[in-house]
């Protein structure tokens, strides 16, 4: 028996199915940093003028889900205002319209609350009142701190001090040290969390209840003929005291931020130098930095290289290393042995300058380069070989090059993985010959790329250090 369906029934059924099919509007979303602007203001009047400082935040995508985007808004603008007086924050969110597309509508309120933390106030009027009601908030807290270094300021150009006559005031830049477990200091830091999220890449708040955390503020202190003192926050750094057996501690820099309007004026250098002085005065084991940015590492290496140039106990070792690298073409093994700093030198630098071994090796490379002639091809070839050899150890491990072992780069779905193979009886497995050769070639290409990048960093630091030394020499004449 053959079963048939009436054509009209089929048409009616298909029509009903088609009516039930709905295509949602495709919403590509918008990157958070494309619609967020940050404004730093020192007085209420700046909010209504174009003179206030504005800047873009660091990448905030991790606050907005896995895809890091905002959905459901047309012409979205998020302006975050931060008071440089009380460090409260106010967010002004505007948009033309919303639409419920394929991803829905992002709820912005809890996300902005997460970004700004305790500093966020609900409306503009409340935000404006904080300039007067909490005008002494920062001063009252910072006045109780320990001043660990101070230097005269070359002047200021901040609008909040515009009412002062230059000849009637004394301006200093100070680094003030405080413990974050102190309740008022912890409350101040809670308000600074918005700055951490907005301007420190990958920044996250520290635990203010842990007594091992402390904070160093760099401030501008302006005294009007002793009548009144004004304080302005320029930046800050958080430091953690790790226990080191048996009776010392390691100082780790957790986060450092110079507020965007004050960047490029040496305040970051001032903070790092203050940390070094604390480490030396308290005889800490050494100083380390947690996940430094490329720029922070550059500044830190410039500072430490200048310190090491004046450190007499290592001068003969640097001179000896440079002299050996000038001796024609050296074998790779010879380059490695002759370019490493002696263990006693590494230990003496750590003991007296508190520079850890890894950081000292970075500076050592610069110090050796400064003692070479860049136009001497043989010495520079030896120098590059020594840097490459050290990079191989850092990237692939100490056993690279050992007979019977082979490090192979294996691609996976997300990244490149290094795998070490050990052949039987110290030989080479013939079945891996082709893959090993291919991967070694890839490794060499990547290592040479890293070497070129490192050499550029060394040249840049050496140039800056040389310019600084030349300037100091001119001043002494």
PDB file of N, CA and C in Angstrom, residues 303-312 314-315 318 349 353 355 359-360 363-364 367:
ATOM      1  N   UNK A 303      68.214  51.597  35.906  1.00  0.00           N
ATOM      2  CA  UNK A 303      68.570  52.029  37.261  1.00  0.00           C
ATOM      3  C   UNK A 303      69.634  51.125  37.861  1.00  0.00           C
ATOM      4  N   UNK A 304      69.418  49.808  37.762  1.00  0.00           N
ATOM      5  CA  UNK A 304      70.360  48.870  38.373  1.00  0.00           C
ATOM      6  C   UNK A 304      71.710  48.872  37.648  1.00  0.00           C
ATOM      7  N   UNK A 305      71.701  49.075  36.342  1.00  0.00           N
ATOM      8  CA  UNK A 305      72.971  49.138  35.604  1.00  0.00           C
ATOM      9  C   UNK A 305      73.788  50.347  36.053  1.00  0.00           C
ATOM     10  N   UNK A 306      73.128  51.477  36.252  1.00  0.00           N
ATOM     11  CA  UNK A 306      73.828  52.670  36.748  1.00  0.00           C
ATOM     12  C   UNK A 306      74.385  52.440  38.149  1.00  0.00           C
ATOM     13  N   UNK A 307      73.645  51.729  38.981  1.00  0.00           N
ATOM     14  CA  UNK A 307      74.140  51.406  40.331  1.00  0.00           C
ATOM     15  C   UNK A 307      75.371  50.512  40.244  1.00  0.00           C
ATOM     16  N   UNK A 308      75.329  49.544  39.339  1.00  0.00           N
ATOM     17  CA  UNK A 308      76.433  48.589  39.208  1.00  0.00           C
ATOM     18  C   UNK A 308      77.682  49.222  38.606  1.00  0.00           C
ATOM     19  N   UNK A 309      77.496  50.226  37.766  1.00  0.00           N
ATOM     20  CA  UNK A 309      78.657  50.923  37.198  1.00  0.00           C
ATOM     21  C   UNK A 309      79.512  51.574  38.275  1.00  0.00           C
ATOM     22  N   UNK A 310      78.885  51.928  39.397  1.00  0.00           N
ATOM     23  CA  UNK A 310      79.597  52.572  40.502  1.00  0.00           C
ATOM     24  C   UNK A 310      80.028  51.577  41.578  1.00  0.00           C
ATOM     25  N   UNK A 311      79.761  50.301  41.338  1.00  0.00           N
ATOM     26  CA  UNK A 311      80.040  49.271  42.335  1.00  0.00           C
ATOM     27  C   UNK A 311      81.415  48.660  42.076  1.00  0.00           C
ATOM     28  N   UNK A 312      82.407  49.100  42.824  1.00  0.00           N
ATOM     29  CA  UNK A 312      83.799  48.716  42.587  1.00  0.00           C
ATOM     30  C   UNK A 312      84.071  47.211  42.610  1.00  0.00           C
ATOM     31  N   UNK A 314      82.817  44.721  41.300  1.00  0.00           N
ATOM     32  CA  UNK A 314      82.579  43.939  40.085  1.00  0.00           C
ATOM     33  C   UNK A 314      83.337  44.474  38.877  1.00  0.00           C
ATOM     34  N   UNK A 315      84.027  45.580  39.017  1.00  0.00           N
ATOM     35  CA  UNK A 315      84.656  46.213  37.860  1.00  0.00           C
ATOM     36  C   UNK A 315      85.720  45.331  37.211  1.00  0.00           C
ATOM     37  N   UNK A 318      84.064  42.501  35.150  1.00  0.00           N
ATOM     38  CA  UNK A 318      83.512  42.982  33.884  1.00  0.00           C
ATOM     39  C   UNK A 318      84.641  43.196  32.870  1.00  0.00           C
ATOM     40  N   UNK A 349      76.899  41.193  44.825  1.00  0.00           N
ATOM     41  CA  UNK A 349      75.894  42.139  44.331  1.00  0.00           C
ATOM     42  C   UNK A 349      74.585  41.964  45.090  1.00  0.00           C
ATOM     43  N   UNK A 353      73.859  45.224  47.150  1.00  0.00           N
ATOM     44  CA  UNK A 353      72.912  46.048  46.388  1.00  0.00           C
ATOM     45  C   UNK A 353      71.502  45.468  46.370  1.00  0.00           C
ATOM     46  N   UNK A 355      70.298  43.166  44.519  1.00  0.00           N
ATOM     47  CA  UNK A 355      69.851  42.831  43.166  1.00  0.00           C
ATOM     48  C   UNK A 355      69.882  41.307  43.027  1.00  0.00           C
ATOM     49  N   UNK A 359      68.075  39.384  37.718  1.00  0.00           N
ATOM     50  CA  UNK A 359      68.170  40.780  37.322  1.00  0.00           C
ATOM     51  C   UNK A 359      69.620  41.184  37.089  1.00  0.00           C
ATOM     52  N   UNK A 360      70.514  40.670  37.928  1.00  0.00           N
ATOM     53  CA  UNK A 360      71.934  40.994  37.758  1.00  0.00           C
ATOM     54  C   UNK A 360      72.457  40.493  36.415  1.00  0.00           C
ATOM     55  N   UNK A 363      71.585  42.939  33.740  1.00  0.00           N
ATOM     56  CA  UNK A 363      72.468  44.110  33.817  1.00  0.00           C
ATOM     57  C   UNK A 363      73.888  43.759  33.390  1.00  0.00           C
ATOM     58  N   UNK A 364      74.324  42.555  33.725  1.00  0.00           N
ATOM     59  CA  UNK A 364      75.669  42.107  33.374  1.00  0.00           C
ATOM     60  C   UNK A 364      75.879  42.148  31.860  1.00  0.00           C
ATOM     61  N   UNK A 367      76.476  45.672  30.971  1.00  0.00           N
ATOM     62  CA  UNK A 367      77.779  46.128  31.458  1.00  0.00           C
ATOM     63  C   UNK A 367      78.917  45.606  30.576  1.00  0.00           C
TER      64      UNK A 367
END
